[in-house]
C-alpha positions as CSV (number, residue, x, y, z in Angstrom):
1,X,31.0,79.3,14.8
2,X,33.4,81.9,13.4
3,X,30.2,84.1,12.7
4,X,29.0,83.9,16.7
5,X,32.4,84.9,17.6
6,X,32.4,88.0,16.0
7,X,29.0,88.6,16.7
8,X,29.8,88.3,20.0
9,X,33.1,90.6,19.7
10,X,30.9,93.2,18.4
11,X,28.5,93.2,21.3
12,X,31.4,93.2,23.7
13,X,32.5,96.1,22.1
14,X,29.4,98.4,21.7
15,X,28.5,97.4,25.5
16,X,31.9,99.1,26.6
17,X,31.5,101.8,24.3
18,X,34.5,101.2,22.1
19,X,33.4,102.3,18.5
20,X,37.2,101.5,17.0
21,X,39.5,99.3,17.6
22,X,42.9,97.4,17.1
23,X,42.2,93.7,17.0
24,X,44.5,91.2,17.4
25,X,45.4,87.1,17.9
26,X,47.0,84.5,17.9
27,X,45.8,81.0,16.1
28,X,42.7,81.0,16.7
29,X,42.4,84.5,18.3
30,X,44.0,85.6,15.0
31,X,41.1,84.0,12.6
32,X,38.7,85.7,15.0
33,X,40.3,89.1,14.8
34,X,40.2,89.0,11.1
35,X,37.1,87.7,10.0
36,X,36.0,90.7,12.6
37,X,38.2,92.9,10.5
38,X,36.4,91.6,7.3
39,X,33.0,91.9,8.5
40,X,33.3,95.1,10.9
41,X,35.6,96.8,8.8
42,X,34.1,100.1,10.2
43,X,35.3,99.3,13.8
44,X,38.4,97.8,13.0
45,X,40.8,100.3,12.8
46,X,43.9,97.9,12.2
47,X,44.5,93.9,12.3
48,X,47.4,91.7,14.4
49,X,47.1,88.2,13.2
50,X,49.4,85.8,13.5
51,X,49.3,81.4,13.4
52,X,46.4,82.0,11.5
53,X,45.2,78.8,10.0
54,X,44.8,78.5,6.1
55,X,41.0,77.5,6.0
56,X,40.9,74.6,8.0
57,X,37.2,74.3,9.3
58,X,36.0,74.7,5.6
59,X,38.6,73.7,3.3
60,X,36.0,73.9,0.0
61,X,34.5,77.5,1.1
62,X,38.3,79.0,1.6
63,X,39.8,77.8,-1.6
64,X,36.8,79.8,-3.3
């Protein structure tokens, strides 16, 4: 899930001792670096995203 990716992220993160970052992606790499951006909005100094898609693993829970 989009939740264990970030999660993971963050660990990757703190284990190399990076407290802020730039993240970015592409497509899917780009969904990931901004939902990290949205939930570790303290560690993410800046976003790159690009091709991301427009809520297409839960259609219902984006258009809210």
């Amino acid at each position: 899930s989009q939740d264990q990716v970030v999660e993971d992220l963050s660990l990757l993160l703190r284990y190399v001792e990076i407290a802020e970052t730039y993240a970015g992606g592409l497509s899917m790499g780009g969904n990931t670096a901004l939902n990290f951006g949205i939930a570790r909005s303290e560690t993410a100094r800046a976003l790159i995203v690009a091709a991301v898609g427009s809520g297409t693993t839960d259609r219902d829970a984006f258009l809210q």
